[in-house]
Amino acid sequence: MTEFWLISAPGEKTCQQTWDKLMVATTRTNNLSANNKFNIPDLKVGTLDVLVGLSDELAKLDTFVESVVKKVAQYMADVLEDSRDKVQENLLANGVDLVTYITRFQWDMAKYPIKQSLKNISEIIAKQASQIDNDLKARASAYNNLKGNLQNLERKNAGSLLTRSLADIVKKEDFVLDSEYLITMLVVVPKTSYADWQKTYETLSEMVVPRSTKLVFEDNDSGMFSVTLFRKAIDDFKHKARENKYTVRDFQYNEEELKADKEEMTRLSTDKKKQFGPLVRWLKVNFSEAFIAWIHIKALRVFVESVLRYGLPVNFQAMLLQPNKKNMKKLREVLSDLYKHLDSSAAIIDAAMDIPGLNLSQQEYYPYVYYKIDCNLLDFKV
């Protein structure tokens, strides 16, 4: 279960009492959730007007940074070709798995100095997330182009004999070259028609060189035969071949072109390998940065919302609950009983209701401060 509920309630006589009460209600008797204290440092409060404005801005920033986190995670899955185990082990925050990072959350004083105003801290995070988002777009675009070009070439090399590249199939000695009168053609023949081909190819046109056919290559369905004829008979030969359900490939042997095809394939393959390592490293580092930023936004939101709801001086306990999946409804009821005195009007307000002046940030409203953190970031294509 990778869903967390980040909540806060005002300190009773002490914040420890608030914590103890929650523990008794949710874990000691009924195992509804696994709980951790969520440590938020003494941040600068600022004025009420600033807090109200910031509450809206942080809601938008939360959504944006979450989208960046998910984009980086999903692109990691794409680059690692959806190998779930490999992806999961690369999605770390500060070198630890996400659950460990959240449950042992410590504010990063170096990245987000608490002497700065709340607005400044949120701007630092916004700038950082935008930078990651822009870099991801550029890197993904470059890598996807390379991957797409390589896949196109691979498809050409692996399709049916009617369409696939012949660079790895034909050799110089398969062809009569530099002849004024003769030309070697390649014909795709279904496997079931091999015997017919051998019997009839010399009679498809008047100017076919006897005993000139040779099987050059075959796949599961058909074979490619070479056949030599006089140039002036090309059109007639093609027409008769078509009538007999043989397909003449439009192909002229050109060593330089075939060599260029092979070299292009090698170059793209090498480039992809070269870019893969640095790209995965970049994704790991920036996933960690984005995820850390996201959890700091959650902390900022809890702080701002708690001050707005519970007033000054700052006195609240932030708590992280990992709900037991089977008991989520029961946990919600227990929390409601525990904190309903905080806001008598907060019989749960549905997010679909449009109440002027009340920013619900697309989620339910409870008498206690509540934000969901969902660590299930990957949308695996099955």
CSV table of C-alpha atoms in Angstrom, one decimal:
chain,number,residue,atom,x,y,z
A,1,MET,CA,0.0,0.0,0.0
A,2,THR,CA,1.7,3.2,-1.1
A,3,GLU,CA,-0.9,5.8,0.0
A,4,PHE,CA,-0.3,8.1,2.9
A,5,TRP,CA,-2.5,10.6,4.7
A,6,LEU,CA,-0.6,13.6,5.9
A,7,ILE,CA,-2.8,15.3,8.6
A,8,SER,CA,-2.4,17.8,11.4
A,9,ALA,CA,-4.3,18.6,14.5
A,10,PRO,CA,-3.7,21.4,17.1
A,11,GLY,CA,-1.5,20.7,20.1
A,12,GLU,CA,-3.5,19.9,23.2
A,13,LYS,CA,-1.6,20.9,26.3
A,14,THR,CA,1.4,19.6,24.3
A,15,CYS,CA,1.9,18.3,20.8
A,16,GLN,CA,2.9,15.0,22.3
A,17,GLN,CA,-0.6,14.6,23.7
A,18,THR,CA,-2.1,15.1,20.3
A,19,TRP,CA,0.2,12.4,19.0
A,20,ASP,CA,-0.6,10.0,21.8
A,21,LYS,CA,-4.3,10.4,21.3
A,22,LEU,CA,-4.0,9.6,17.6
A,23,MET,CA,-1.9,6.5,18.4
A,24,VAL,CA,-4.4,5.2,20.9
A,25,ALA,CA,-7.3,5.7,18.4
A,26,THR,CA,-5.7,4.2,15.3
A,27,THR,CA,-3.1,1.6,16.3
A,28,ARG,CA,-3.2,0.4,19.8
A,29,THR,CA,-6.5,-1.4,19.6
A,30,ASN,CA,-7.5,-1.7,16.0
A,31,ASN,CA,-4.5,-1.6,13.7
A,32,LEU,CA,-6.1,1.0,11.3
A,33,SER,CA,-2.8,2.6,10.2
A,34,ALA,CA,0.9,2.8,10.7
A,35,ASN,CA,1.8,6.3,11.9
A,36,ASN,CA,4.8,8.5,12.0
A,37,LYS,CA,5.4,12.0,13.3
A,38,PHE,CA,6.0,14.3,10.3
A,39,ASN,CA,8.6,16.9,11.4
A,40,ILE,CA,8.1,20.4,10.1
A,41,PRO,CA,10.6,23.0,11.3
A,42,ASP,CA,9.7,26.5,12.7
A,43,LEU,CA,9.0,28.3,9.4
A,44,LYS,CA,8.4,32.0,9.1
A,45,VAL,CA,4.7,32.7,9.3
A,46,GLY,CA,4.3,36.1,7.6
A,47,THR,CA,1.0,37.9,7.4
A,48,LEU,CA,-2.5,36.4,7.1
A,49,ASP,CA,-3.0,37.9,3.6
A,50,VAL,CA,0.2,36.2,2.4
A,51,LEU,CA,-0.8,32.9,3.9
A,52,VAL,CA,-4.2,33.0,2.2
A,53,GLY,CA,-2.6,33.8,-1.2
A,54,LEU,CA,0.1,31.2,-0.6
A,55,SER,CA,-2.5,28.5,0.2
A,56,ASP,CA,-3.9,28.8,-3.4
A,57,GLU,CA,-0.4,29.0,-5.0
A,58,LEU,CA,0.8,25.9,-3.1
A,59,ALA,CA,-2.2,23.9,-4.2
A,60,LYS,CA,-1.3,24.6,-7.9
A,61,LEU,CA,2.4,24.0,-7.3
A,62,ASP,CA,1.6,20.7,-5.6
A,63,THR,CA,-0.3,19.5,-8.7
A,64,PHE,CA,2.5,20.7,-11.0
A,65,VAL,CA,5.4,19.1,-9.1
A,66,GLU,CA,3.5,15.9,-8.7
A,67,SER,CA,3.0,15.8,-12.5
A,68,VAL,CA,6.8,16.4,-12.9
A,69,VAL,CA,7.6,13.5,-10.5
A,70,LYS,CA,5.2,11.2,-12.4
A,71,LYS,CA,6.6,12.2,-15.8
A,72,VAL,CA,10.2,11.5,-14.7
A,73,ALA,CA,9.1,8.1,-13.2
A,74,GLN,CA,7.1,7.1,-16.2
A,75,TYR,CA,10.0,8.1,-18.6
A,76,MET,CA,12.4,6.0,-16.5
A,77,ALA,CA,10.0,3.1,-17.0
A,78,ASP,CA,10.0,3.8,-20.8
A,79,VAL,CA,13.8,4.0,-21.0
A,80,LEU,CA,14.3,0.8,-18.9
A,81,GLU,CA,11.7,-0.8,-21.2
A,82,ASP,CA,9.1,-1.3,-18.5
A,83,SER,CA,11.1,-3.7,-16.4
A,84,ARG,CA,9.2,-3.1,-13.1
A,85,ASP,CA,11.9,-4.3,-10.8
A,86,LYS,CA,14.6,-2.2,-12.4
A,87,VAL,CA,12.4,0.9,-12.4
A,88,GLN,CA,11.4,0.5,-8.8
A,89,GLU,CA,15.0,0.2,-7.6
A,90,ASN,CA,16.0,3.4,-9.5
A,91,LEU,CA,13.1,5.5,-8.0
A,92,LEU,CA,14.8,6.6,-4.8
A,93,ALA,CA,14.7,9.8,-2.8
A,94,ASN,CA,18.0,10.8,-1.2
A,95,GLY,CA,19.3,7.3,-1.8
A,96,VAL,CA,16.4,5.5,0.1
A,97,ASP,CA,13.1,4.1,-1.1
A,98,LEU,CA,10.1,6.5,-1.1
A,99,VAL,CA,8.3,5.0,1.8
A,100,THR,CA,11.4,5.3,4.0
A,101,TYR,CA,12.0,8.9,2.8
A,102,ILE,CA,8.4,10.0,3.6
A,103,THR,CA,8.2,8.2,7.0
A,104,ARG,CA,11.5,9.6,8.1
A,105,PHE,CA,11.1,13.0,6.5
A,106,GLN,CA,13.6,15.6,7.6
A,107,TRP,CA,13.4,19.2,6.2
A,108,ASP,CA,16.4,19.9,3.9
A,109,MET,CA,17.8,23.1,5.4
A,110,ALA,CA,20.5,23.5,2.7
A,111,LYS,CA,18.1,23.4,-0.2
A,112,TYR,CA,15.2,25.3,1.4
A,113,PRO,CA,16.6,27.6,4.1
A,114,ILE,CA,13.9,28.2,6.8
A,115,LYS,CA,15.2,31.8,7.3
A,116,GLN,CA,13.6,32.6,4.0
A,117,SER,CA,9.9,33.5,3.7
A,118,LEU,CA,7.4,30.8,2.8
A,119,LYS,CA,6.8,32.5,-0.5
A,120,ASN,CA,10.6,32.4,-1.3
A,121,ILE,CA,10.8,28.7,-0.4
A,122,SER,CA,7.8,28.0,-2.7
A,123,GLU,CA,9.5,30.0,-5.5
A,124,ILE,CA,12.7,28.0,-5.1
A,125,ILE,CA,10.8,24.8,-5.5
A,126,ALA,CA,8.7,26.1,-8.5
A,127,LYS,CA,11.9,27.2,-10.3
A,128,GLN,CA,13.6,23.8,-9.6
A,129,ALA,CA,10.6,21.8,-10.8
A,130,SER,CA,10.2,23.9,-14.0
A,131,GLN,CA,13.9,23.4,-14.8
A,132,ILE,CA,13.6,19.6,-14.4
A,133,ASP,CA,10.4,19.6,-16.5
A,134,ASN,CA,12.1,21.5,-19.3
A,135,ASP,CA,15.3,19.4,-19.2
A,136,LEU,CA,13.2,16.3,-19.3
A,137,LYS,CA,11.4,17.4,-22.4
A,138,ALA,CA,14.7,18.2,-24.2
A,139,ARG,CA,16.4,15.0,-23.2
A,140,ALA,CA,13.4,12.8,-23.9
A,141,SER,CA,12.9,14.4,-27.3
A,142,ALA,CA,16.6,13.7,-28.3
A,143,TYR,CA,16.5,10.1,-27.0
A,144,ASN,CA,13.1,9.3,-28.5
A,145,ASN,CA,14.2,10.6,-31.9
A,146,LEU,CA,17.3,8.3,-31.8
A,147,LYS,CA,15.3,5.4,-30.6
A,148,GLY,CA,12.6,6.0,-33.2
A,149,ASN,CA,15.1,6.1,-36.0
A,150,LEU,CA,16.8,2.9,-34.8
A,151,GLN,CA,13.4,1.1,-34.5
A,152,ASN,CA,12.5,2.2,-38.1
A,153,LEU,CA,15.8,0.8,-39.3
A,154,GLU,CA,15.3,-2.4,-37.3
A,155,ARG,CA,11.8,-2.8,-38.7
A,156,LYS,CA,13.2,-2.4,-42.2
A,157,ASN,CA,15.7,-5.2,-41.4
A,158,ALA,CA,13.2,-7.5,-39.9
A,159,GLY,CA,10.1,-7.1,-42.0
A,160,SER,CA,8.9,-9.5,-44.8
A,161,LEU,CA,11.1,-10.2,-47.8
A,162,LEU,CA,8.8,-7.9,-49.8
A,163,THR,CA,9.8,-4.8,-47.8
A,164,ARG,CA,12.8,-5.4,-45.6
A,165,SER,CA,16.3,-4.0,-46.1
A,166,LEU,CA,18.6,-6.2,-48.1
A,167,ALA,CA,21.8,-4.8,-46.7
A,168,ASP,CA,22.5,-7.9,-44.7
A,169,ILE,CA,21.1,-10.4,-47.2
A,170,VAL,CA,22.6,-9.9,-50.6
A,171,LYS,CA,26.3,-10.2,-51.6
A,172,LYS,CA,28.1,-8.8,-54.6
A,173,GLU,CA,28.6,-12.3,-56.1
A,174,ASP,CA,24.8,-12.8,-56.3
A,175,PHE,CA,24.6,-10.3,-59.2
A,176,VAL,CA,25.8,-9.9,-62.8
A,177,LEU,CA,27.2,-6.3,-62.6
A,178,ASP,CA,28.5,-3.8,-65.2
A,179,SER,CA,26.9,-5.7,-68.1
A,180,GLU,CA,25.4,-3.7,-70.9
A,181,TYR,CA,22.8,-6.4,-71.8
A,182,LEU,CA,22.3,-8.5,-68.7
A,183,ILE,CA,20.7,-7.7,-65.3
A,184,THR,CA,20.1,-9.8,-62.2
A,185,MET,CA,16.7,-9.4,-60.5
A,186,LEU,CA,15.4,-10.5,-57.1
A,187,VAL,CA,12.1,-12.4,-56.9
A,188,VAL,CA,10.1,-13.2,-53.7
A,189,VAL,CA,8.5,-16.7,-54.0
A,190,PRO,CA,6.2,-18.2,-51.5
A,191,LYS,CA,7.7,-21.4,-50.0
A,192,THR,CA,4.8,-23.5,-51.3
A,193,SER,CA,5.7,-22.4,-54.9
A,194,TYR,CA,9.4,-23.2,-54.9
A,195,ALA,CA,8.9,-26.2,-57.2
A,196,ASP,CA,6.8,-24.2,-59.6
A,197,TRP,CA,9.3,-21.5,-59.7
A,198,GLN,CA,12.1,-23.8,-60.6
A,199,LYS,CA,10.0,-25.3,-63.4
A,200,THR,CA,8.7,-22.0,-64.8
A,201,TYR,CA,11.1,-19.2,-64.3
A,202,GLU,CA,13.0,-19.7,-67.5
A,203,THR,CA,9.8,-19.4,-69.5
A,204,LEU,CA,8.4,-16.3,-67.8
A,205,SER,CA,10.1,-14.3,-70.6
A,206,GLU,CA,12.0,-15.1,-73.7
A,207,MET,CA,15.3,-13.7,-72.5
A,208,VAL,CA,15.9,-15.4,-69.2
A,209,VAL,CA,19.3,-16.9,-68.8
A,210,PRO,CA,18.9,-20.7,-68.3
A,211,ARG,CA,19.9,-22.2,-64.9
A,212,SER,CA,20.5,-18.6,-63.6
A,213,THR,CA,18.3,-18.8,-60.5
A,214,LYS,CA,19.7,-19.2,-57.0
A,215,LEU,CA,18.0,-19.1,-53.5
A,216,VAL,CA,19.6,-16.1,-51.9
A,217,PHE,CA,17.7,-16.0,-48.6
A,218,GLU,CA,14.6,-17.3,-47.0
A,219,ASP,CA,12.4,-16.6,-44.0
A,220,ASN,CA,9.4,-18.5,-42.5
A,221,ASP,CA,7.1,-17.7,-45.4
A,222,SER,CA,9.0,-17.2,-48.6
A,223,GLY,CA,12.4,-17.2,-50.3
A,224,MET,CA,14.3,-14.7,-52.3
A,225,PHE,CA,15.6,-16.0,-55.6
A,226,SER,CA,18.0,-14.2,-58.0
A,227,VAL,CA,17.5,-14.6,-61.7
A,228,THR,CA,19.4,-13.1,-64.6
A,229,LEU,CA,17.8,-11.9,-67.8
A,230,PHE,CA,18.3,-9.5,-70.7
A,231,ARG,CA,17.6,-5.9,-69.8
A,232,LYS,CA,15.1,-5.5,-72.7
A,233,ALA,CA,12.9,-8.2,-71.1
A,234,ILE,CA,12.5,-6.6,-67.7
A,235,ASP,CA,8.9,-5.3,-68.2
A,236,ASP,CA,7.6,-8.5,-69.7
A,237,PHE,CA,9.3,-10.6,-67.0
A,238,LYS,CA,7.8,-8.5,-64.2
A,239,HIS,CA,4.3,-8.7,-65.7
A,240,LYS,CA,4.5,-12.5,-66.1
A,241,ALA,CA,6.0,-12.9,-62.6
A,242,ARG,CA,3.0,-11.0,-61.2
A,243,GLU,CA,0.6,-13.2,-63.0
A,244,ASN,CA,2.2,-16.2,-61.3
A,245,LYS,CA,2.0,-14.6,-57.9
A,246,TYR,CA,5.8,-13.9,-57.6
A,247,THR,CA,7.0,-10.5,-56.5
A,248,VAL,CA,9.9,-8.8,-58.2
A,249,ARG,CA,11.8,-6.6,-55.8
A,250,ASP,CA,12.8,-3.2,-57.2
A,251,PHE,CA,16.4,-3.4,-56.3
A,252,GLN,CA,19.7,-2.5,-57.9
A,253,TYR,CA,22.9,-3.6,-56.3
A,254,ASN,CA,24.8,-0.5,-55.0
A,255,GLU,CA,27.7,-1.3,-52.7
A,256,GLU,CA,28.0,2.3,-51.4
A,257,GLU,CA,24.3,2.5,-50.5
A,258,LEU,CA,24.3,-0.9,-48.7
A,259,LYS,CA,27.4,0.1,-46.8
A,260,ALA,CA,25.8,3.4,-45.8
A,261,ASP,CA,22.7,1.5,-44.5
A,262,LYS,CA,24.8,-0.8,-42.4
A,263,GLU,CA,26.9,2.1,-41.0
A,264,GLU,CA,23.8,4.1,-40.1
A,265,MET,CA,22.4,1.1,-38.1
A,266,THR,CA,25.7,0.7,-36.3
A,267,ARG,CA,26.0,4.5,-35.6
A,268,LEU,CA,22.4,4.7,-34.2
A,269,SER,CA,22.9,1.6,-32.1
A,270,THR,CA,26.2,2.9,-30.7
A,271,ASP,CA,24.6,6.4,-30.0
A,272,LYS,CA,21.7,4.8,-28.2
A,273,LYS,CA,24.0,2.8,-25.9
A,274,LYS,CA,26.2,5.9,-25.3
A,275,GLN,CA,23.2,8.0,-24.2
A,276,PHE,CA,21.4,5.3,-22.2
A,277,GLY,CA,23.8,5.4,-19.1
A,278,PRO,CA,23.9,9.2,-18.7
A,279,LEU,CA,20.1,9.5,-19.3
A,280,VAL,CA,19.3,6.9,-16.6
A,281,ARG,CA,21.7,8.7,-14.2
A,282,TRP,CA,20.0,12.0,-15.0
A,283,LEU,CA,16.6,10.5,-14.4
A,284,LYS,CA,17.6,9.0,-11.1
A,285,VAL,CA,19.1,12.2,-9.8
A,286,ASN,CA,16.2,14.4,-11.0
A,287,PHE,CA,13.5,12.0,-9.9
A,288,SER,CA,15.0,12.2,-6.4
A,289,GLU,CA,15.2,16.0,-6.6
A,290,ALA,CA,11.6,16.4,-7.8
A,291,PHE,CA,10.2,13.9,-5.2
A,292,ILE,CA,12.0,15.6,-2.4
A,293,ALA,CA,10.7,19.0,-3.6
A,294,TRP,CA,7.1,17.5,-3.8
A,295,ILE,CA,7.2,16.3,-0.2
A,296,HIS,CA,8.5,19.7,1.0
A,297,ILE,CA,5.5,21.3,-0.7
A,298,LYS,CA,3.2,18.9,1.2
A,299,ALA,CA,5.0,20.1,4.4
A,300,LEU,CA,4.5,23.7,3.4
A,301,ARG,CA,0.9,23.1,2.7
A,302,VAL,CA,0.3,21.5,6.1
A,303,PHE,CA,2.1,24.3,7.8
A,304,VAL,CA,0.2,27.1,6.0
A,305,GLU,CA,-3.2,25.3,6.3
A,306,SER,CA,-2.6,24.5,10.0
A,307,VAL,CA,-1.8,28.2,10.8
A,308,LEU,CA,-4.9,29.4,8.9
A,309,ARG,CA,-7.2,26.9,10.6
A,310,TYR,CA,-5.8,26.6,14.1
A,311,GLY,CA,-4.4,30.2,14.5
A,312,LEU,CA,-1.3,31.5,16.2
A,313,PRO,CA,0.9,30.9,18.0
A,314,VAL,CA,2.0,28.0,15.9
A,315,ASN,CA,0.9,24.9,17.8
A,316,PHE,CA,0.0,21.8,15.8
A,317,GLN,CA,1.3,18.2,15.3
A,318,ALA,CA,1.8,17.0,11.7
A,319,MET,CA,1.3,13.2,11.4
A,320,LEU,CA,1.8,10.8,8.6
A,321,LEU,CA,-0.6,7.8,8.5
A,322,GLN,CA,-0.2,4.8,6.2
A,323,PRO,CA,-3.7,3.4,6.2
A,324,ASN,CA,-4.4,-0.3,6.4
A,325,LYS,CA,-6.1,-0.8,3.0
A,326,LYS,CA,-9.0,-2.9,4.4
A,327,ASN,CA,-9.8,-0.4,7.1
A,328,MET,CA,-9.7,3.0,5.3
A,329,LYS,CA,-13.4,3.7,5.8
A,330,LYS,CA,-13.1,2.9,9.5
A,331,LEU,CA,-10.0,5.0,9.8
A,332,ARG,CA,-11.8,8.0,8.3
A,333,GLU,CA,-14.6,7.5,10.8
A,334,VAL,CA,-12.2,7.3,13.8
A,335,LEU,CA,-10.4,10.5,12.7
A,336,SER,CA,-13.8,12.2,12.2
A,337,ASP,CA,-14.8,11.3,15.8
A,338,LEU,CA,-11.4,12.4,17.1
A,339,TYR,CA,-11.3,15.8,15.5
A,340,LYS,CA,-15.0,16.8,14.8
A,341,HIS,CA,-14.8,19.4,17.6
A,342,LEU,CA,-12.3,21.3,15.5
A,343,ASP,CA,-14.9,22.4,13.0
A,344,SER,CA,-18.6,21.7,13.6
A,345,SER,CA,-19.5,22.7,10.0
A,346,ALA,CA,-17.1,20.1,8.5
A,347,ALA,CA,-19.5,17.3,8.0
A,348,ILE,CA,-17.5,16.2,5.0
A,349,ILE,CA,-17.9,18.6,2.1
A,350,ASP,CA,-17.8,16.9,-1.2
A,351,ALA,CA,-15.2,18.3,-3.6
A,352,ALA,CA,-17.8,18.4,-6.3
A,353,MET,CA,-19.7,21.1,-4.5
A,354,ASP,CA,-18.7,24.6,-5.6
A,355,ILE,CA,-18.6,26.8,-2.5
A,356,PRO,CA,-17.5,30.4,-3.3
A,357,GLY,CA,-14.4,31.5,-1.5
A,358,LEU,CA,-13.5,28.0,-0.3
A,359,ASN,CA,-10.5,26.5,-2.1
A,360,LEU,CA,-10.9,22.7,-1.8
A,361,SER,CA,-8.0,22.0,-4.1
A,362,GLN,CA,-10.0,19.2,-5.7
A,363,GLN,CA,-10.2,17.1,-2.6
A,364,GLU,CA,-12.5,16.4,0.4
A,365,TYR,CA,-12.6,18.8,3.3
A,366,TYR,CA,-12.3,17.4,6.8
A,367,PRO,CA,-12.2,19.1,10.3
A,368,TYR,CA,-8.5,18.4,10.4
A,369,VAL,CA,-5.9,19.4,7.9
A,370,TYR,CA,-5.5,16.5,5.3
A,371,TYR,CA,-3.4,15.9,2.2
A,372,LYS,CA,-3.0,12.6,0.4
A,373,ILE,CA,0.4,11.4,-0.8
A,374,ASP,CA,0.2,8.6,-3.4
A,375,CYS,CA,3.5,7.0,-4.0
A,376,ASN,CA,2.2,4.7,-6.8
A,377,LEU,CA,3.7,6.9,-9.5
A,378,LEU,CA,3.9,4.4,-12.4
A,379,ASP,CA,1.2,3.8,-14.9
A,380,PHE,CA,2.5,0.6,-16.3
A,381,LYS,CA,1.2,-0.4,-19.7
A,382,VAL,CA,0.1,-4.0,-19.4
